[in-house]
Coordinates of C-alpha atoms in Angstrom, one line a residue:
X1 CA 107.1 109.0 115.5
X2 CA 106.4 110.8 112.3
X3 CA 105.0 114.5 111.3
X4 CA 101.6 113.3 111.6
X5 CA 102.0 111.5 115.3
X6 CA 102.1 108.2 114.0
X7 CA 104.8 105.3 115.2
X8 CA 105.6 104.5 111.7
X9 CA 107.9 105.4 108.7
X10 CA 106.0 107.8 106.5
X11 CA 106.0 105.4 103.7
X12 CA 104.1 102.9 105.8
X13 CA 101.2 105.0 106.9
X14 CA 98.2 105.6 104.8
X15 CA 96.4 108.8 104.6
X16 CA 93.3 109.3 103.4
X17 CA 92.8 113.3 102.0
X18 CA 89.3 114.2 101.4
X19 CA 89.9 116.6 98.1
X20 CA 87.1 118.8 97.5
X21 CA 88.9 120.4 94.4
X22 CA 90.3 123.1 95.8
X23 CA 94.0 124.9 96.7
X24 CA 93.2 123.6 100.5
X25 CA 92.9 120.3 100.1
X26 CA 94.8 120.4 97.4
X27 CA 98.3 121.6 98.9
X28 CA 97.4 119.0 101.9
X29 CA 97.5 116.2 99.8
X30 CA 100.8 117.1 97.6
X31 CA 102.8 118.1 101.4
X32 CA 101.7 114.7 102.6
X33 CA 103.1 113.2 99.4
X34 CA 105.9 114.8 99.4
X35 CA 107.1 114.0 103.0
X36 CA 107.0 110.5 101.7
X37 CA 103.1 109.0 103.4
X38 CA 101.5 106.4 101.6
X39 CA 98.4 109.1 100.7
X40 CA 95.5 108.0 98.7
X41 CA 92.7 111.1 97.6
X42 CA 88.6 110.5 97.7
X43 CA 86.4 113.1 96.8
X44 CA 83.0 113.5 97.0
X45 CA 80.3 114.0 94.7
X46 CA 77.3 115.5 96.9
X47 CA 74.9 116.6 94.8
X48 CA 73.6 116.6 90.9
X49 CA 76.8 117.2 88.8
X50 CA 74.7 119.9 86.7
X51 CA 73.6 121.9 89.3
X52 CA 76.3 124.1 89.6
X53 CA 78.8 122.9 86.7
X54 CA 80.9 126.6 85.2
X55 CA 80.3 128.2 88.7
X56 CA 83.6 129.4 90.4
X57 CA 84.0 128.7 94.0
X58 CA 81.8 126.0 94.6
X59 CA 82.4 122.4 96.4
X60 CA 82.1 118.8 95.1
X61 CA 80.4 119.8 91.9
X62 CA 81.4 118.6 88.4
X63 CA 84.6 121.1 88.0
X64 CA 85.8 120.4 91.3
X65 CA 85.4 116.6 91.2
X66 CA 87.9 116.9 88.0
X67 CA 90.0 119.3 89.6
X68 CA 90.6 117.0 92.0
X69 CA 91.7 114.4 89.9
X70 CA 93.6 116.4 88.3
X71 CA 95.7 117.5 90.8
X72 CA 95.7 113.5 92.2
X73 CA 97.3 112.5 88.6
X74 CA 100.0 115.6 89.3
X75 CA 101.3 114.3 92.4
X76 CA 100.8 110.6 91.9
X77 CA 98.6 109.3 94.1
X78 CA 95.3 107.3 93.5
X79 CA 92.3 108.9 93.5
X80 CA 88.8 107.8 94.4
X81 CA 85.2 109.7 94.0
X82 CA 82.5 108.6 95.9
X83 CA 79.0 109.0 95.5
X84 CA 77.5 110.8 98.7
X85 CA 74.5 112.3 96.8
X86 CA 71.9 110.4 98.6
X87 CA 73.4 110.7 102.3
X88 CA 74.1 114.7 101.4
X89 CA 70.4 115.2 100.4
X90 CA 69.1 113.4 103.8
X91 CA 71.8 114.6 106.1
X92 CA 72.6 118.3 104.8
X93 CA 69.7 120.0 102.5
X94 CA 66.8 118.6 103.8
X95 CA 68.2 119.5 107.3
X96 CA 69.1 122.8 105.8
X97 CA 65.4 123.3 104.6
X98 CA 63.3 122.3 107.4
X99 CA 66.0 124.6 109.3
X100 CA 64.7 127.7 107.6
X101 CA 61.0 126.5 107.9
X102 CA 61.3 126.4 111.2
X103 CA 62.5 130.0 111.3
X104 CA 66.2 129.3 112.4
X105 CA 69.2 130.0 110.5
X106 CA 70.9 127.2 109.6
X107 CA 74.8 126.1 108.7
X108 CA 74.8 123.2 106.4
X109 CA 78.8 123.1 106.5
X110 CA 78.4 122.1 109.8
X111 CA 76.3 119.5 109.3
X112 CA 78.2 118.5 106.2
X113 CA 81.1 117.8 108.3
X114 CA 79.3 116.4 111.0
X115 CA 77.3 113.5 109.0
X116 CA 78.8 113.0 105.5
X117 CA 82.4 114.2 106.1
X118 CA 83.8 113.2 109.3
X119 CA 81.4 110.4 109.6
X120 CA 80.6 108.3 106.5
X121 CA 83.8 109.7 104.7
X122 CA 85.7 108.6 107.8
X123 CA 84.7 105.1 108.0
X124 CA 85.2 104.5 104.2
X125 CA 88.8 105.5 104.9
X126 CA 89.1 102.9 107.6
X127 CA 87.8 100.4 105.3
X128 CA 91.1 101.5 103.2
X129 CA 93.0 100.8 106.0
X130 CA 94.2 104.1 106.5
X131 CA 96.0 105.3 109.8
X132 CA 94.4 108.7 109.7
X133 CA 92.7 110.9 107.3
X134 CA 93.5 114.5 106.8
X135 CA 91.7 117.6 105.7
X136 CA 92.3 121.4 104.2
X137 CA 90.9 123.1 107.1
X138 CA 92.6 125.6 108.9
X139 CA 92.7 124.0 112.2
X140 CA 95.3 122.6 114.7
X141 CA 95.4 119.4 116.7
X142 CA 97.5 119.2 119.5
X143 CA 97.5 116.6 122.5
X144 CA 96.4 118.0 125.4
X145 CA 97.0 115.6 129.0
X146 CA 97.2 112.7 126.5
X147 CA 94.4 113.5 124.1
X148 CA 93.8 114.7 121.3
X149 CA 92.7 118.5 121.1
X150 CA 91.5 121.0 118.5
X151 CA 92.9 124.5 118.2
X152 CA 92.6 127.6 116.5
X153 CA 94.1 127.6 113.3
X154 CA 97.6 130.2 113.5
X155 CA 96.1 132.7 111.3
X156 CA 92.4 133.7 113.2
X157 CA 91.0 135.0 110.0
X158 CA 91.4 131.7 108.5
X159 CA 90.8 129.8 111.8
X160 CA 87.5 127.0 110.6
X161 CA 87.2 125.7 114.2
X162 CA 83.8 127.2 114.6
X163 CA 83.0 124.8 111.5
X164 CA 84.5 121.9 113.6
X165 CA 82.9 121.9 116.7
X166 CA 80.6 118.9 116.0
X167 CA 84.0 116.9 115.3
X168 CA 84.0 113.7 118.2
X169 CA 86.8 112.7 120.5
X170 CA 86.8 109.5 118.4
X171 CA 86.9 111.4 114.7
X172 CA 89.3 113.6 116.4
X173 CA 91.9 110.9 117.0
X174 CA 91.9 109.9 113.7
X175 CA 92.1 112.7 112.0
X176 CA 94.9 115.5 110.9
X177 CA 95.0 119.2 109.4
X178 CA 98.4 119.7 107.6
X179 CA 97.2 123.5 107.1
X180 CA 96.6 124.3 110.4
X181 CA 100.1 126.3 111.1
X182 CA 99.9 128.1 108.1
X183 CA 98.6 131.2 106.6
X184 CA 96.5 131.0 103.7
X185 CA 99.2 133.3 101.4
X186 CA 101.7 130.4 102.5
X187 CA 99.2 127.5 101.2
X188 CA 99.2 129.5 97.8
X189 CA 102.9 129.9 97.6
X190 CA 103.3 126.0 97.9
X191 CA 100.5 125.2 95.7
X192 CA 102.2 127.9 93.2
X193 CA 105.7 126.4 93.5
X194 CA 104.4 122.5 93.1
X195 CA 102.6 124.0 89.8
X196 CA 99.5 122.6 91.1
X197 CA 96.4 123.0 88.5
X198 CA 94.3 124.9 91.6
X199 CA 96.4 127.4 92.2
X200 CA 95.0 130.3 91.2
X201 CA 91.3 128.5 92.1
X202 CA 89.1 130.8 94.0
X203 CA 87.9 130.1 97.4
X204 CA 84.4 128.8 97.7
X205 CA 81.8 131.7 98.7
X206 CA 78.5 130.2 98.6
X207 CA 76.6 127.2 100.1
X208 CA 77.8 124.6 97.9
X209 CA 74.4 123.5 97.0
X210 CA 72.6 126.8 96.5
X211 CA 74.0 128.5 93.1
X212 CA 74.6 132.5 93.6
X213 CA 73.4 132.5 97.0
X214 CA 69.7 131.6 96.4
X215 CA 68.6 129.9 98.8
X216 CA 65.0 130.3 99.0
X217 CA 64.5 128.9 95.5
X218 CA 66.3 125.4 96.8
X219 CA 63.7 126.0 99.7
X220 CA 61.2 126.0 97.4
X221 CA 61.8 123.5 95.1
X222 CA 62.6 120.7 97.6
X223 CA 59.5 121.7 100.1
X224 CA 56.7 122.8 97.2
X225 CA 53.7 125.1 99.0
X226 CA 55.7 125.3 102.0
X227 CA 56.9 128.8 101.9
X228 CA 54.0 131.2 102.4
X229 CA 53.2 135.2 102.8
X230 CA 52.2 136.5 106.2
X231 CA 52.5 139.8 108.2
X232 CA 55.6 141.6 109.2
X233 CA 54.8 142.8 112.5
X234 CA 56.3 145.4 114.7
X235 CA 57.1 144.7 118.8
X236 CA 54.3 147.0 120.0
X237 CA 52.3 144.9 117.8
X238 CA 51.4 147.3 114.8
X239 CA 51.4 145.4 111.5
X240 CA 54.1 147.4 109.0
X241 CA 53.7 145.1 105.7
X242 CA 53.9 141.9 104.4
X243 CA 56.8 139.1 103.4
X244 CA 56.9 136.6 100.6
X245 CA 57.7 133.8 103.6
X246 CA 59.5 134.0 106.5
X247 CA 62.2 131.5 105.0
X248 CA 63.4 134.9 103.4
X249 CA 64.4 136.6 107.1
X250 CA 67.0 136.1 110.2
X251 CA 67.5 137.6 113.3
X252 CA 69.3 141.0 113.3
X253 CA 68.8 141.6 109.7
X254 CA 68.4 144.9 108.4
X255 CA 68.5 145.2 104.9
X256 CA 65.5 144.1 102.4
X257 CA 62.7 144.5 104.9
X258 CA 61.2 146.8 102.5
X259 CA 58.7 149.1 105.2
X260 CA 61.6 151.5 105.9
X261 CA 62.3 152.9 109.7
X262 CA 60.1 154.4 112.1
X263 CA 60.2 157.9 113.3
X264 CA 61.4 158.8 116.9
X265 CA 59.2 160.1 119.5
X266 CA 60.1 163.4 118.7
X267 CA 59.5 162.7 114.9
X268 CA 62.2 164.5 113.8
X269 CA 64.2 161.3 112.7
X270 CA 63.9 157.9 111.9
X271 CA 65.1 154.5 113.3
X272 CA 65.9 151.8 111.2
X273 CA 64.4 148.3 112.3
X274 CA 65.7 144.7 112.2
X275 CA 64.2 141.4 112.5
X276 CA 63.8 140.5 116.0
X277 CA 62.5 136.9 115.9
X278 CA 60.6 134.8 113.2
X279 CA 57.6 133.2 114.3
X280 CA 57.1 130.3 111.5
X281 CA 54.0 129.3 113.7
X282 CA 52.3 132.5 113.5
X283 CA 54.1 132.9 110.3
X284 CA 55.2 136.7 111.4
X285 CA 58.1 138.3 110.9
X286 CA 58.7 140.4 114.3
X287 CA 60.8 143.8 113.7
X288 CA 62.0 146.9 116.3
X289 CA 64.9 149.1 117.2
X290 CA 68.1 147.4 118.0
X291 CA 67.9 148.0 121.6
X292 CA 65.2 144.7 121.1
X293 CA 68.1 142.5 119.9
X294 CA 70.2 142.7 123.0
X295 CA 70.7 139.2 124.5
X296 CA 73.1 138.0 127.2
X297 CA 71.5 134.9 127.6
X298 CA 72.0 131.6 125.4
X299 CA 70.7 128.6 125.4
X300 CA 72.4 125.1 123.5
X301 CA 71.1 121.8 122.4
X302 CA 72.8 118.6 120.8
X303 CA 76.1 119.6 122.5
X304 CA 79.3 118.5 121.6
X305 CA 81.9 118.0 124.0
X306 CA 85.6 118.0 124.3
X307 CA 86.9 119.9 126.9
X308 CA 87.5 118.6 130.9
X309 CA 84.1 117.0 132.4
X310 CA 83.0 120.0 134.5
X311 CA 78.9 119.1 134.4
X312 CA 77.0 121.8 136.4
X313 CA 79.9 123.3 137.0
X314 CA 80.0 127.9 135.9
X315 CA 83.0 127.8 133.5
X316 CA 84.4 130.6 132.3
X317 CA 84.8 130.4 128.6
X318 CA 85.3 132.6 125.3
X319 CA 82.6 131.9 122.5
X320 CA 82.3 132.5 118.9
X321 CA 78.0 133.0 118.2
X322 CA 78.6 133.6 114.3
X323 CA 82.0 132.4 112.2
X324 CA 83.0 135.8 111.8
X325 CA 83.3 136.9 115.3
X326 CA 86.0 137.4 117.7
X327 CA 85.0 135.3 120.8
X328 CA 83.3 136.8 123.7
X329 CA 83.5 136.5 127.1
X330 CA 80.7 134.4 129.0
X331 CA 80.3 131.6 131.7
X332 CA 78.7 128.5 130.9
X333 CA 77.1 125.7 132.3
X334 CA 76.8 122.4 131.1
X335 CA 73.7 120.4 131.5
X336 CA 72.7 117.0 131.3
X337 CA 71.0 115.8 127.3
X338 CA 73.4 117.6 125.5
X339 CA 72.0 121.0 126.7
X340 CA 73.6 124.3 128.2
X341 CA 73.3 127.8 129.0
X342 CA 75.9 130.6 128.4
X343 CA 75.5 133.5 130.2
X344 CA 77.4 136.7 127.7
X345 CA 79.4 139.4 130.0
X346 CA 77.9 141.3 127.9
X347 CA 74.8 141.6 125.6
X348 CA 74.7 140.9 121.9
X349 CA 72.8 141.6 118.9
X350 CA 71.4 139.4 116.4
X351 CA 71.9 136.1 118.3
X352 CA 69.8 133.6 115.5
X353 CA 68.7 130.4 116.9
X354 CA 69.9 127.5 114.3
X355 CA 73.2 128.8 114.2
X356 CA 76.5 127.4 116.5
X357 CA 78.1 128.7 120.0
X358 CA 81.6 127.5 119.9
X359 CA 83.1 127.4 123.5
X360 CA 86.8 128.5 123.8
X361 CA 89.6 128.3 126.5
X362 CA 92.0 130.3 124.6
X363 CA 93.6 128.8 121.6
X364 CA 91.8 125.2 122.5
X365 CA 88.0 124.7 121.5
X366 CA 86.4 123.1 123.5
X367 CA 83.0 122.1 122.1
X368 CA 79.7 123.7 121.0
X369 CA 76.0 123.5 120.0
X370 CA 73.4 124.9 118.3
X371 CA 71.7 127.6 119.6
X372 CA 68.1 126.9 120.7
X373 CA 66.8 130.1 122.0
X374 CA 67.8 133.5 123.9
X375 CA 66.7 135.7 126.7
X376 CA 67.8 138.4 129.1
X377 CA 69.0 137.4 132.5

């Protein structure tokens, strides 16, 4: 059995990297090479090669597409780019847009991963008669009672799990996450000591697709007319100003409102407010006091699923409601359709429908969704 869990010499077993460009994938694909695997890299061109070409920290844009290659030719291995463009528009943005219009908060990296990456990318590296493919993430995989299972990666502020949670049993077998035990200082030492041409590259920041974080302009251009002013409105129902679209707002934001707090009863100070829901319907943007955020109550669609069967059954779990969070503690209950409930041991603030709830038994993840709605119990 080799490193990678497969009953063959490394030299006989083909890996597939997906190489974005960057020092993650990067340093995956020069460790499998130098254990001795048969490792072959494809990388993905997503979207117009112009869109974002001289911009640091992007994904499968012109400069990373060659920095790929580059990197390929250093470590001898052969190197494919495939042409995704059309998929990525269908499958990520225009899911991304009509996310926003629908006044949720989307995460296309999600949905990246879930459609083009670990779906069409996978079966192409089948076709290439590959035993497994392998990625840069910071993840682990572990079997668990005979299966496969995904874990935190080692270091938590690295851990991309919460990315991963649309990943299938199926995709799951086949795939592998050399990084996963490793720090991200450790993954820049070895691409510094291989003399790999990424090794100084910066990590990507923004959306891939949206150039310095603009994302109402993509909005914009790929939905014409769609985006429209309306009313920003408070809880008690008193109109406070106007927005340029409610694309422009998520829940629990603070900042850019631009109608300033309200005074307290005793009008001696004043409270700042925060978007408490968008209402794309009514095209309203609904503000109050942060007490109005508090939710202990969450509700999931399109669930995935990896942990034990346990349908209708109160489990208690840990979950992660934005990437940057520690897990919380919550019970959960799965429902029939792909749907759940998860009921918070305590409230939170700023829960935003459109974005994930990753379900947690410990280090293990066990699945997740995207959040539909909230309420109070």
């Amino acid at each position: 059995m080799n490193s990678l869990g497969i009953d063959k010499a490394p030299a006989d077993t083909r890996v597939v990297v997906a190489m974005s460009g960057g020092v993650d994938s990067s340093v995956a694909a020069a460790m499998l090479r130098r254990e001795g695997y048969d490792v072959v890299g494809i990388t993905l061109q997503l979207y117009d090669y112009g869109m974002t070409v001289g911009k640091k920290g992007a994904c499968c844009a012109g400069q990373d597409i060659y920095d790929a290659r580059r990197v390929a030719d250093q470590i001898d291995i052969p190197h494919y780019v495939l042409d995704y463009e059309s998929r990525f528009k269908q499958s990520v943005m225009d899911d991304f847009v009509d996310t926003y219009l629908k006044g949720e908060t989307p995460i296309p990296c999600v949905r990246c991963n879930q459609t083009v990456k670990f779906k069409d990318l996978l079966d192409q590296a089948r076709e290439l008669g590959a035993d497994c493919m392998a990625t840069g993430h910071y993840a682990r995989r572990e079997m668990v009672d005979g299966r496969a299972a995904m874990l935190r990666g080692a270091d938590h502020n690295r851990d991309q799990s919460y990315f991963l949670f649309a990943t299938t049993q199926e995709q799951l077998d086949f795939l592998r996450f050399p990084l996963g035990d490793k720090p991200k200082t450790e993954t820049r030492a070895i691409a510094d000591a291989l003399g790999l041409a990424v090794a100084d590259k910066p990590d990507s920041q923004d959306i891939c697709f949206v150039p310095t974080g603009g994302y109402a302009k993509v909005v914009e251009k790929l939905r014409p007319g769609a985006v429209r002013p309306g009313e920003i409105v408070h809880v008690d129902g008193t109109i406070m100003g106007r927005h340029d679209g409610v694309i422009n707002y998520t829940v629990g934001q603070r900042k850019g409102l631009g109608i300033g707090g309200r005074k307290t009863e005793a009008g001696d100070d004043v409270d700042p407010l925060y978007v408490v829901r968008v209402d794309p319907v009514a095209n309203q943007v609904v503000v109050g006091p942060r007490a109005a955020l508090a939710r202990d109550k969450v509700m999931v669609r399109e669930l995935n699923w990896l942990g034990p069967n346990a349908v209708g059954v109160p489990m208690p779990v840990s979950v992660k409601l934005r990437s940057a969070q520690n897990p919380a503690a919550a019970v959960l209950v799965l429902h029939g359709g792909g749907n759940a409930i998860v009921e918070l041991e305590a409230a939170q603030y700023g829960i935003s429908p459109g974005q994930a709830a990753v379900f947690y038994d410990g280090e293990r993840m066990l699945g997740g969704g995207w959040i539909s709605g909230t309420g109070v119990r």
